[in-house]
mmCIF file of C-alpha atoms and ligand atoms in Angstrom:
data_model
loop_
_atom_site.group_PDB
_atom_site.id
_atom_site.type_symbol
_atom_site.label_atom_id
_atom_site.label_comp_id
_atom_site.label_asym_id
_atom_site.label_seq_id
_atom_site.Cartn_x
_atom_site.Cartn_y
_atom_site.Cartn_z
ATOM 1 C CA UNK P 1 0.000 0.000 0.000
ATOM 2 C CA UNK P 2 2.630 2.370 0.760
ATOM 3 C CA UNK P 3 4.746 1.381 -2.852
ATOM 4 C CA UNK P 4 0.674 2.464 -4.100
ATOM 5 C CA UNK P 5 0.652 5.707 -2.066
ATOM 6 C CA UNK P 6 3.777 6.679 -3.752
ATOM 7 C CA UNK P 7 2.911 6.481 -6.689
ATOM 8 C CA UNK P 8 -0.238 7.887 -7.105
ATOM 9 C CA UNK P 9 1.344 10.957 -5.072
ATOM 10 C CA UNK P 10 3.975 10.855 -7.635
ATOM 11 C CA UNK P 11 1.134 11.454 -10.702
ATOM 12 C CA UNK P 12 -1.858 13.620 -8.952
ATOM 13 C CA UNK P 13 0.415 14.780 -5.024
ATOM 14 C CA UNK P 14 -2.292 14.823 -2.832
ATOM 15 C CA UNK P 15 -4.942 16.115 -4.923
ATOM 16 C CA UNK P 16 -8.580 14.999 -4.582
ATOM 17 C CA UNK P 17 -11.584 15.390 -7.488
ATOM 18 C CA UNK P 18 -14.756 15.435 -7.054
ATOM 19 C CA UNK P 19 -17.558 14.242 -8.734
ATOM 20 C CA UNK P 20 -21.066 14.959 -7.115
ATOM 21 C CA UNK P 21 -23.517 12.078 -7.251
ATOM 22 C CA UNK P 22 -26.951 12.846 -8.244
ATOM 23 C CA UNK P 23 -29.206 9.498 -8.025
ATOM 24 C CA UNK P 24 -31.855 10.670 -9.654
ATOM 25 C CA UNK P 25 -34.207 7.272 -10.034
ATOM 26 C CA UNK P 26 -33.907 3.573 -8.754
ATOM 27 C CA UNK P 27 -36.780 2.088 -11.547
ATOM 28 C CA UNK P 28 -34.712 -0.891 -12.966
ATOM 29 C CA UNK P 29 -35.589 -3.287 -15.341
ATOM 30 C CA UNK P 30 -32.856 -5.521 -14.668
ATOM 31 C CA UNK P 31 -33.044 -8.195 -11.837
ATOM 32 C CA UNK P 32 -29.450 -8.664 -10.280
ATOM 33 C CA UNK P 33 -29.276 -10.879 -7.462
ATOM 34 C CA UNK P 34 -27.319 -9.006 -5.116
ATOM 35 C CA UNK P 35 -28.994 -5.526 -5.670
ATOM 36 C CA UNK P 36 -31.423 -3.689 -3.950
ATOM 37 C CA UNK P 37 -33.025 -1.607 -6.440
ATOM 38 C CA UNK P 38 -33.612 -4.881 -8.497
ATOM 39 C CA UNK P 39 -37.047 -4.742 -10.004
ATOM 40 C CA UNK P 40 -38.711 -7.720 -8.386
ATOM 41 C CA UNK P 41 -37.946 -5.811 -4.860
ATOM 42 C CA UNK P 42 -41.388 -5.168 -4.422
ATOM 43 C CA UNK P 43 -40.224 -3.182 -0.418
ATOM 44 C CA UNK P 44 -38.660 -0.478 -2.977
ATOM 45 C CA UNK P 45 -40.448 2.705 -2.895
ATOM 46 C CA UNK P 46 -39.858 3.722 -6.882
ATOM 47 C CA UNK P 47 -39.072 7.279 -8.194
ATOM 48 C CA UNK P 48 -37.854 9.495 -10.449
ATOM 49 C CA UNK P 49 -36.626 12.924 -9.984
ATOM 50 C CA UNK P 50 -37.975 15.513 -12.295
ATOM 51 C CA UNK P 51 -36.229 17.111 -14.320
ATOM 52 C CA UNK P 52 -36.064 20.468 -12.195
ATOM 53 C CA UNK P 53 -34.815 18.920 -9.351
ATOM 54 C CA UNK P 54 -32.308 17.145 -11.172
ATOM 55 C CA UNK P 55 -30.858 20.438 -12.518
ATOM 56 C CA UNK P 56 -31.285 22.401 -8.512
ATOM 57 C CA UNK P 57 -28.508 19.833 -7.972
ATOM 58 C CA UNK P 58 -26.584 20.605 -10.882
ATOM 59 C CA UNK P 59 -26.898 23.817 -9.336
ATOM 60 C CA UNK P 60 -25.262 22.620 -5.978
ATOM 61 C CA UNK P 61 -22.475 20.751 -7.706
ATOM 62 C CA UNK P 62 -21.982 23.842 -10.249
ATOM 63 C CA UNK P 63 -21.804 26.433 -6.486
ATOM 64 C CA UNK P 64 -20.099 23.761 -4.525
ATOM 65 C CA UNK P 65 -16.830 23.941 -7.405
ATOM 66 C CA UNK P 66 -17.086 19.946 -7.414
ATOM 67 C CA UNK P 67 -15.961 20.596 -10.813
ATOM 68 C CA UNK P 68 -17.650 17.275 -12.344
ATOM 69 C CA UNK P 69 -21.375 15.561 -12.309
ATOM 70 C CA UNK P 70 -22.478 11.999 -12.114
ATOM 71 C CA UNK P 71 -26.199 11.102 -13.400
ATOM 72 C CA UNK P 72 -26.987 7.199 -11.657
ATOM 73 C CA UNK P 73 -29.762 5.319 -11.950
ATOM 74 C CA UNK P 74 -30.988 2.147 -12.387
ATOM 75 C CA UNK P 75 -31.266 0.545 -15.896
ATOM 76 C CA UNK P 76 -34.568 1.845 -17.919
ATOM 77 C CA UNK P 77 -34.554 0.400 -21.211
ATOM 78 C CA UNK P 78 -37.711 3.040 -22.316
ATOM 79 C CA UNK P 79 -37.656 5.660 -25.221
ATOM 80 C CA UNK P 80 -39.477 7.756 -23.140
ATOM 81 C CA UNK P 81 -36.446 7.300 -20.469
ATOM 82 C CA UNK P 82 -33.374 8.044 -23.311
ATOM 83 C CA UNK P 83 -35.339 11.315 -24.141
ATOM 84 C CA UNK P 84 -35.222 12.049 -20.543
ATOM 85 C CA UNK P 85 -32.079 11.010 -19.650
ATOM 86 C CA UNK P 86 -30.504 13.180 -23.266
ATOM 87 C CA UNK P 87 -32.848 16.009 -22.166
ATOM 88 C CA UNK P 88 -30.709 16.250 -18.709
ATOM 89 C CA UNK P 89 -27.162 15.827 -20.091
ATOM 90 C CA UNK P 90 -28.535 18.766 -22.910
ATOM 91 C CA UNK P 91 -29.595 20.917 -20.222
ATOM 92 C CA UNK P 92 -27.008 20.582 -17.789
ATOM 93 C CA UNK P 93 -24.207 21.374 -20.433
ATOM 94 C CA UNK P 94 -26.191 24.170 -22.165
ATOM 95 C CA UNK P 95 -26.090 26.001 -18.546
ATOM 96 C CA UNK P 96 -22.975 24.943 -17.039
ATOM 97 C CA UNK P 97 -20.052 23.820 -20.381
ATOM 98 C CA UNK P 98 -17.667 23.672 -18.179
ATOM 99 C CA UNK P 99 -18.560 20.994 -16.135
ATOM 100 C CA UNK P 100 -17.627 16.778 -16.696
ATOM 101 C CA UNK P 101 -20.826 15.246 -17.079
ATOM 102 C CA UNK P 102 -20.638 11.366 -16.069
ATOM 103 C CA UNK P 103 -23.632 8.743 -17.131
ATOM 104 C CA UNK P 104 -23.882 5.561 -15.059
ATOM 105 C CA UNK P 105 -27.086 4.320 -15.899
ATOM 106 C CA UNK P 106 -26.710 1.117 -17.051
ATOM 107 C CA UNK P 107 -26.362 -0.756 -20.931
ATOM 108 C CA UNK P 108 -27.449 1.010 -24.035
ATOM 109 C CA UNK P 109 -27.260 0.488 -27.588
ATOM 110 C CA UNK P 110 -24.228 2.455 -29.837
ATOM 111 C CA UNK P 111 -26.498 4.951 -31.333
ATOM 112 C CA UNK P 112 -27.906 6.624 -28.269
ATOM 113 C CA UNK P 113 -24.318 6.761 -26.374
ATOM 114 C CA UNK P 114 -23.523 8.279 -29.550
ATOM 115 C CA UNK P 115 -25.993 10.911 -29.199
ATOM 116 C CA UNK P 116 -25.648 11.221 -24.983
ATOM 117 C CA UNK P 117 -21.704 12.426 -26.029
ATOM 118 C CA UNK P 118 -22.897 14.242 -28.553
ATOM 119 C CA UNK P 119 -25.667 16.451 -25.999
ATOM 120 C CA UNK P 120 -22.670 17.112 -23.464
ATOM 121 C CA UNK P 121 -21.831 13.541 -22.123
ATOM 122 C CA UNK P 122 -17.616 12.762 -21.902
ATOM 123 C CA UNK P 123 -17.408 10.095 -18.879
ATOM 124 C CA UNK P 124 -19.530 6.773 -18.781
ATOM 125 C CA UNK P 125 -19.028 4.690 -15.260
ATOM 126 C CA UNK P 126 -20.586 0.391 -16.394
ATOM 127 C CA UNK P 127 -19.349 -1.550 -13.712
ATOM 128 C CA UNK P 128 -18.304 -5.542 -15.184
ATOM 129 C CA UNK P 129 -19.021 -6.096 -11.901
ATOM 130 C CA UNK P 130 -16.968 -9.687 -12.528
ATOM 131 C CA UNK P 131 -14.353 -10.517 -15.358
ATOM 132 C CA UNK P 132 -15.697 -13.902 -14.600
ATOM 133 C CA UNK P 133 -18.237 -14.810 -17.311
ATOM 134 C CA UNK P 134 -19.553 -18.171 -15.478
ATOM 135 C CA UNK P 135 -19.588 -16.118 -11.736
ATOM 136 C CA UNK P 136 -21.026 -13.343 -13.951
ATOM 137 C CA UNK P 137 -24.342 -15.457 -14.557
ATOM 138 C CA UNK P 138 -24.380 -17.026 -11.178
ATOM 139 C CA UNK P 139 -25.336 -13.347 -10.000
ATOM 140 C CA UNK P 140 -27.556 -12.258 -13.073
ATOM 141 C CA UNK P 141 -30.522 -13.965 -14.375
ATOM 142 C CA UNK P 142 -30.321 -15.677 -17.992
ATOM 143 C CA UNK P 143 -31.147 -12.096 -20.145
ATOM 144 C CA UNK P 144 -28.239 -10.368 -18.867
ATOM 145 C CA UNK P 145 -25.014 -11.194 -20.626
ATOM 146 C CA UNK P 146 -21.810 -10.581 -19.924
ATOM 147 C CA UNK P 147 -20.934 -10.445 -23.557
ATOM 148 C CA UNK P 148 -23.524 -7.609 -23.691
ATOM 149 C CA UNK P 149 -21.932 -5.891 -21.099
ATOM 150 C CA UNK P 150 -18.422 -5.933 -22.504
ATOM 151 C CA UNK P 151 -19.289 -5.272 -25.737
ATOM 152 C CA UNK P 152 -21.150 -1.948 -24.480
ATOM 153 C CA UNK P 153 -17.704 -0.850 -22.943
ATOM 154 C CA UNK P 154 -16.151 -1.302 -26.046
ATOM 155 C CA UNK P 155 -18.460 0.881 -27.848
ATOM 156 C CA UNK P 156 -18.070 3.309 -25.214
ATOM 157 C CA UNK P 157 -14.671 3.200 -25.887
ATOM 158 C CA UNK P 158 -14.890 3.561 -29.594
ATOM 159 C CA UNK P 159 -16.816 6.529 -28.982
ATOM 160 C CA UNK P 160 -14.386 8.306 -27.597
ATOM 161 C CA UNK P 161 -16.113 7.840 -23.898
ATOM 162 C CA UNK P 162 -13.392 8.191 -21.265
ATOM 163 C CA UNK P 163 -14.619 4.571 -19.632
ATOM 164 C CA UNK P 164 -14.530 4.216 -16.587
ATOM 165 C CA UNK P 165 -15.032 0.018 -14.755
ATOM 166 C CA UNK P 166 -15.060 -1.696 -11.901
ATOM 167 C CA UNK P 167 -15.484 -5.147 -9.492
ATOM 168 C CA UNK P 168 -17.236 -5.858 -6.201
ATOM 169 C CA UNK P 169 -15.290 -7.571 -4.134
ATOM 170 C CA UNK P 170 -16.394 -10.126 -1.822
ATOM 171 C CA UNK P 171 -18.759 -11.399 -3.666
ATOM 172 C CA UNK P 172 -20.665 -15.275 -3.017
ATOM 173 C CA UNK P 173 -18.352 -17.766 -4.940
ATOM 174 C CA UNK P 174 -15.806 -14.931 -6.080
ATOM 175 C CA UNK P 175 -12.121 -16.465 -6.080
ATOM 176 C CA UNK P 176 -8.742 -15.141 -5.276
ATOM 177 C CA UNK P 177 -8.445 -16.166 -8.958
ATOM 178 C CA UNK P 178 -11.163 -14.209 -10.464
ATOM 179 C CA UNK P 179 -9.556 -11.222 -8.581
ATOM 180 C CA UNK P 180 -6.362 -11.638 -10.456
ATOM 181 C CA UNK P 181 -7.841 -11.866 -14.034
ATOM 182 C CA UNK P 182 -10.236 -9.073 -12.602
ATOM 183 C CA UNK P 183 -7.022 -6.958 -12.913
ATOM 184 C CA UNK P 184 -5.746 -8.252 -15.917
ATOM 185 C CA UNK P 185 -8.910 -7.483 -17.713
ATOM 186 C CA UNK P 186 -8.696 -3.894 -16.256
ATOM 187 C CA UNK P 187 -4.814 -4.014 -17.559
ATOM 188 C CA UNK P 188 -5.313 -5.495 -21.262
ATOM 189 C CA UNK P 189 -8.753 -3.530 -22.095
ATOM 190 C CA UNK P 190 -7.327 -0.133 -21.030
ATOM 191 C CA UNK P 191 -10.147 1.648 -18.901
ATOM 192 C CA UNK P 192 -9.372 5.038 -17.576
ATOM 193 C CA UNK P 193 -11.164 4.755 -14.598
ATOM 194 C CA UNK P 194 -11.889 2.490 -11.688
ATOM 195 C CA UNK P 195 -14.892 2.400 -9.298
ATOM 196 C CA UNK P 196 -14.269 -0.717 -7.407
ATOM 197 C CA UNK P 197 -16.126 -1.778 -3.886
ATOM 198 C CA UNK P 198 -17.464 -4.489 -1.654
ATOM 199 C CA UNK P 199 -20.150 -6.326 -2.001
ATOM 200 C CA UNK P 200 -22.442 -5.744 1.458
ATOM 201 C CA UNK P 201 -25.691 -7.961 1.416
ATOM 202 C CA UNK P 202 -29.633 -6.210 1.365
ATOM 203 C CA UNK P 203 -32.381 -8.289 2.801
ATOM 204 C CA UNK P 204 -34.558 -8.296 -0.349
ATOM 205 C CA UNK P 205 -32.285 -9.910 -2.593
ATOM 206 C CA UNK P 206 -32.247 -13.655 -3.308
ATOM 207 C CA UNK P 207 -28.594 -13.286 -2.642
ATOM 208 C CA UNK P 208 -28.698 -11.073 0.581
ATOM 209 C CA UNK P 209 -31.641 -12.645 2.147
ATOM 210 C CA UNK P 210 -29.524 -16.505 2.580
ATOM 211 C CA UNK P 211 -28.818 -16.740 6.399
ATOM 212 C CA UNK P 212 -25.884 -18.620 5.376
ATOM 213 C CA UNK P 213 -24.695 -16.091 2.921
ATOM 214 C CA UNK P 214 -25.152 -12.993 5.823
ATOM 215 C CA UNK P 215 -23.589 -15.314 8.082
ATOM 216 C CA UNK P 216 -20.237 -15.745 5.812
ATOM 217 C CA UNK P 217 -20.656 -12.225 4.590
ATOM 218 C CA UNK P 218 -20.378 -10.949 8.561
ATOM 219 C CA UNK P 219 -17.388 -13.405 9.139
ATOM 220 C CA UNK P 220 -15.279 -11.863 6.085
ATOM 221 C CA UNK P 221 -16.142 -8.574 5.513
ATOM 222 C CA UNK P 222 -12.993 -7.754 7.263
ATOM 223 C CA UNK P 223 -10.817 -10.033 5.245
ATOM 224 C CA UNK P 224 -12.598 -8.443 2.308
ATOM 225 C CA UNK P 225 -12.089 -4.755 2.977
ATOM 226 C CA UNK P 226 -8.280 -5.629 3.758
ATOM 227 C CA UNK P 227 -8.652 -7.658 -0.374
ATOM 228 C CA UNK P 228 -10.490 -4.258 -1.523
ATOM 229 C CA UNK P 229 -6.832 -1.987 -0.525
ATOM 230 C CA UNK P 230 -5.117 -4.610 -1.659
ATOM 231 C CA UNK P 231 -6.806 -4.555 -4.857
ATOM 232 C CA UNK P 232 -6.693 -1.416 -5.314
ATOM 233 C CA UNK P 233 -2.871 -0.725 -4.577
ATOM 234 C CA UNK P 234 -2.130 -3.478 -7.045
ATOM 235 C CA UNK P 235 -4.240 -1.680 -9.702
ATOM 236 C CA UNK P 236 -2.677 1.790 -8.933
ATOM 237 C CA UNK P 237 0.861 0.093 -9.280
ATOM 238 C CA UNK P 238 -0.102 -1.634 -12.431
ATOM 239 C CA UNK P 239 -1.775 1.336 -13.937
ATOM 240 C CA UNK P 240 -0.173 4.501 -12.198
ATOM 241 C CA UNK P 241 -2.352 7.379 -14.223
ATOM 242 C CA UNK P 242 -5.931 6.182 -14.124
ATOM 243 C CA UNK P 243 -8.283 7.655 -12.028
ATOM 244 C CA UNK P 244 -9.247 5.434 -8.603
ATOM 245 C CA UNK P 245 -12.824 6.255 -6.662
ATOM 246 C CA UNK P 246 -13.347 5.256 -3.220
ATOM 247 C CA UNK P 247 -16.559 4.017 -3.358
ATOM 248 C CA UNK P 248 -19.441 4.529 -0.628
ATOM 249 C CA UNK P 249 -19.173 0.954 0.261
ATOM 250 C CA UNK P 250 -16.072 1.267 1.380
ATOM 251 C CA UNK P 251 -17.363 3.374 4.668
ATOM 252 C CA UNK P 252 -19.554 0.411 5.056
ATOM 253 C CA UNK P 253 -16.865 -1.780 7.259
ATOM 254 C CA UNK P 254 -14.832 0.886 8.719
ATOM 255 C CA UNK P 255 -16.300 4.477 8.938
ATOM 256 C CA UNK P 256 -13.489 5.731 7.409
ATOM 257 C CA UNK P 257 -12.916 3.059 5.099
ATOM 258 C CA UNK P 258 -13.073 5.551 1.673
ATOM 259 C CA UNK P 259 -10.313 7.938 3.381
ATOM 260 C CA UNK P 260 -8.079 4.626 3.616
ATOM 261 C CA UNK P 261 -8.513 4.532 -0.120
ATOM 262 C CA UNK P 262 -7.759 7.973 -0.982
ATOM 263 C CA UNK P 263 -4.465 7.473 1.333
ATOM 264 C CA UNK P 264 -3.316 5.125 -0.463
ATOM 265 C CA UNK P 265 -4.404 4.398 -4.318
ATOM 266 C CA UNK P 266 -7.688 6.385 -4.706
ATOM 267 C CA UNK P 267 -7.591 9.931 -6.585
ATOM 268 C CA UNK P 268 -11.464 10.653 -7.130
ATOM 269 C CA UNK P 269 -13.913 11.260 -4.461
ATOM 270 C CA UNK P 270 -18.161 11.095 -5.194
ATOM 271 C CA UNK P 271 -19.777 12.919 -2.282
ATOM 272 C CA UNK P 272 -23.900 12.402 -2.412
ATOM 273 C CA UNK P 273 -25.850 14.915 -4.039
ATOM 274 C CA UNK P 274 -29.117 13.601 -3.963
ATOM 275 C CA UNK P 275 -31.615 15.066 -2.000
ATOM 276 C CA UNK P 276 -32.268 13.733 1.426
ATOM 277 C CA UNK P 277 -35.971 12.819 0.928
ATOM 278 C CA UNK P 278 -34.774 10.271 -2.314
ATOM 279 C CA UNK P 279 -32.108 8.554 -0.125
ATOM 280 C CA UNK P 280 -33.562 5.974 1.553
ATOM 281 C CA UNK P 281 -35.211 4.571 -1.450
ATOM 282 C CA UNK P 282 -31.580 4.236 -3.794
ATOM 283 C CA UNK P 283 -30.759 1.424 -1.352
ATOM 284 C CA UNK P 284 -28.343 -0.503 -3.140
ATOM 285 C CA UNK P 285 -27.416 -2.786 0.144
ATOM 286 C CA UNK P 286 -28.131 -2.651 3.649
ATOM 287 C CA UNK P 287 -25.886 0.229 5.509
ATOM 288 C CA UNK P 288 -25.668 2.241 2.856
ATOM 289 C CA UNK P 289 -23.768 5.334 4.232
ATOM 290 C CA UNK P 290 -25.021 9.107 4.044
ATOM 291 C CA UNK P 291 -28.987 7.969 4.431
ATOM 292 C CA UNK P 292 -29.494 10.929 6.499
ATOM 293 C CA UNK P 293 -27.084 13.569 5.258
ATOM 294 C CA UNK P 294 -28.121 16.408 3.051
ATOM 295 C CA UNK P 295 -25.882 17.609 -0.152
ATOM 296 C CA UNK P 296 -24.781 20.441 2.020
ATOM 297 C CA UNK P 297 -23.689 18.012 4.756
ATOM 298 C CA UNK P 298 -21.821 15.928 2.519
ATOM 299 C CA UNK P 299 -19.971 18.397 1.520
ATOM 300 C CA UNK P 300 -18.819 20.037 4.434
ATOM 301 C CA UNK P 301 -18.166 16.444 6.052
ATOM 302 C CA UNK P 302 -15.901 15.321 2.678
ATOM 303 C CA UNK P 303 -14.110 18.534 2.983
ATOM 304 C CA UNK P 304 -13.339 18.216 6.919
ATOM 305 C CA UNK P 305 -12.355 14.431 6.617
ATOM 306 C CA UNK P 306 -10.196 15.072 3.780
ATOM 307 C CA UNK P 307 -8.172 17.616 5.151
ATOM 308 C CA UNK P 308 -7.921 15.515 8.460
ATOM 309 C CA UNK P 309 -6.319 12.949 5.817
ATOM 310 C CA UNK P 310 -3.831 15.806 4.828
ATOM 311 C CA UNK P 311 -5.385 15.621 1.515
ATOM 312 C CA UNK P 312 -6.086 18.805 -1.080
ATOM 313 C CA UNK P 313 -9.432 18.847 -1.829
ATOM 314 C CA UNK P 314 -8.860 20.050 -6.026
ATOM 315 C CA UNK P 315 -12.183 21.617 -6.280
ATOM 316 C CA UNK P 316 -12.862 23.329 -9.797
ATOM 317 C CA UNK P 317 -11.157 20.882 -11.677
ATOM 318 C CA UNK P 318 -12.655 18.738 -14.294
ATOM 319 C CA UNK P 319 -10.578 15.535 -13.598
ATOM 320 C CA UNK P 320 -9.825 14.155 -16.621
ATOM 321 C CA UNK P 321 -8.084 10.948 -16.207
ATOM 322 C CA UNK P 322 -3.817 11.569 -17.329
ATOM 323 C CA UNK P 323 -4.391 7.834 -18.464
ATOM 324 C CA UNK P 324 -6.826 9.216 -20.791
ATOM 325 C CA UNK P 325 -4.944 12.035 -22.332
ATOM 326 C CA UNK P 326 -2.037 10.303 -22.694
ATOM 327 C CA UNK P 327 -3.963 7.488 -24.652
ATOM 328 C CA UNK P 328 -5.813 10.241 -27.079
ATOM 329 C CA UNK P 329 -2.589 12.344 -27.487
HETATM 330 N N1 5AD U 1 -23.339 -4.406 -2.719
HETATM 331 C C1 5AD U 1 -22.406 -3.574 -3.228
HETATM 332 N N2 5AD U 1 -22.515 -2.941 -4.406
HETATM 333 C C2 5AD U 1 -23.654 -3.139 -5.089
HETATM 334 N N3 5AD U 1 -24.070 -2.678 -6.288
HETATM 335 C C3 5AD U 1 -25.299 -3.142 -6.539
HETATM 336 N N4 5AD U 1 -25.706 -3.924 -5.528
HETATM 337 C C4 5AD U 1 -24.706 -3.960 -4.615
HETATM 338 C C5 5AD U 1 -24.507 -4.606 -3.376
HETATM 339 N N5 5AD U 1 -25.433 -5.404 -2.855
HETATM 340 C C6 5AD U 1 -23.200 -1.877 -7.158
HETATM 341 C C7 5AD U 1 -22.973 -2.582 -8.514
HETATM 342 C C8 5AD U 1 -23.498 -1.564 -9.512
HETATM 343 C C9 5AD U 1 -23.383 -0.275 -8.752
HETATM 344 C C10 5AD U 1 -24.246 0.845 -9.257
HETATM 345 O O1 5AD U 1 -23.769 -0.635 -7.444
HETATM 346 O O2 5AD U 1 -21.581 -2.799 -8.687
HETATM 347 O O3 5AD U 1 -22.769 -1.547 -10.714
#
């Protein structure tokens, strides 16, 4: 970890971006075993934000100098969803050019990423979530492909996207193996960005509700956490430019378990920007951290804890990955 530290110091010092996370609707189509927002979760309160409330944040993110936006969701394969979803990217970078607008909603066909970068879009965030094909469909039901899902970072790629990937770690069946060619996938298909975290059970899931699985998952989640820094400084050694998050989940085992990240591999921060009232309903997993917190809390407790780190909060800047530019240049 400390051979990590180095040298991401040695590429970004002790700078910090920011990208402010608006989760702006948890309707899903898809039906992932391990996730909360899953559509046959019938507990899960839906909603969308409309599109004025979406932009107030924008607002917050533009005022707050994070410099860079994330639109999440879940995965809506609608027309009436795309229109809304290029809409929001058109709006937000008519008002505020300046600003890196991030999409991580999920699998779409070429033509509509096309148009998303072509209304203001420049970052796309599609977790793998496994480089494991066969582990892959032991956590998805038959529809969702893996093949599907890599070929969709390709075309992000091809468009130009800067693409960023990413792993849970700890997941049911998940091998010390699968971790290694989880890196070497990240390695040979030249993503420029990393969101990586743990896997944390929720009660509604088929996955999450096994009393054996919660049982195993409570037993290891240390071991796990200590695998997730290890990870990570591996992938920061291996690929020294690329940008690093430190995912929510991370907070989940050890309240300052995203700090632990950013002092050693992680470079990108993604404090919560989605109103208070909507937080309780984008329950990915149990625990989710920041429930309670408003966007204006979030930011004044990111700012506190990373200057506690000794860390430079580098608000106004876009962020661009140097793994990126170097690749384009
Ligand atoms: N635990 C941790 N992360 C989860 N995600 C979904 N469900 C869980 C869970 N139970 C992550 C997936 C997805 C991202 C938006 O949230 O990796 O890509």
């Amino acid at each position: 970890m400390e051979l990590a530290k180095q040298t991401k110091e040695s590429v970004f010092g002790k700078k910090v971006w920011f990208r402010g996370i608006i989760e702006f609707s948890n309707i899903c189509h898809n039906n992932c075993y391990y996730c909360g927002i899953r559509s046959d979760n019938t507990e899960k309160e839906s909603f969308i934000m409309s599109h004025d409330e979406i932009l107030s944040c924008v607002d917050f993110i533009h005022s707050a100098n994070y410099g860079s936006v994330v639109f999440q969701s879940g995965e809506i394969k609608s027309e009436s969803f795309k229109d809304f979803l290029l809409t929001t990217v058109e709006s937000t970078h008519r008002k505020y050019p300046k600003l890196g607008i991030t999409i991580s909603c999920g699998e779409f066909d070429r033509d509509f990423l096309k148009n998303l970068k072509l209304a203001g879009a420049n970052r796309y965030l599609l977790r793998i979530e496994t480089s494991n094909n066969d582990l892959y469909q032991k956590l998805h039901p038959n529809e969702m492909l893996w093949d599907d899902r890599y070929a969709c970072l390709k075309n992000l790629q091809q468009l130009d996207y800067q693409v960023g990937t990413g792993i849970m770690i700890g997941l049911p069946g998940q091998t010390l193996d699968d971790l290694f060619h989880d890196l070497k996938f990240f390695v040979d298909n030249q993503f420029d960005m990393f969101g990586v975290g743990l896997y944390v059970t929720h009660q509604n899931t088929p996955i999450g509700s096994d009393p054996a699985v919660v049982t195993w998952w409570n037993n290891n989640k240390e071991k796990h956490f200590n695998r997730l820094l290890n990870f990570l400084s591996i992938l920061r050694i291996l690929l020294p430019t690329v940008n690093i998050a430190a995912t929510t989940s991370c907070d989940v085992f050890h309240p300052s378990g995203r700090m632990m990240v950013l002092n050693s591999s992680g470079n990108i921060i993604m404090p919560v920007v989605t109103p208070q009232k909507y937080r309780h309903h984008y329950l990915l997993y149990d625990g989710k951290p920041c429930m309670d917190e408003t966007k204006e809390i979030c930011y004044d407790c990111t700012i506190a804890k990373l200057k506690k780190a000794g860390l430079e909060p580098a608000l106004g800047e876009h962020g661009t990955s140097p793994f990126y530019i170097k690749k384009n240049t």
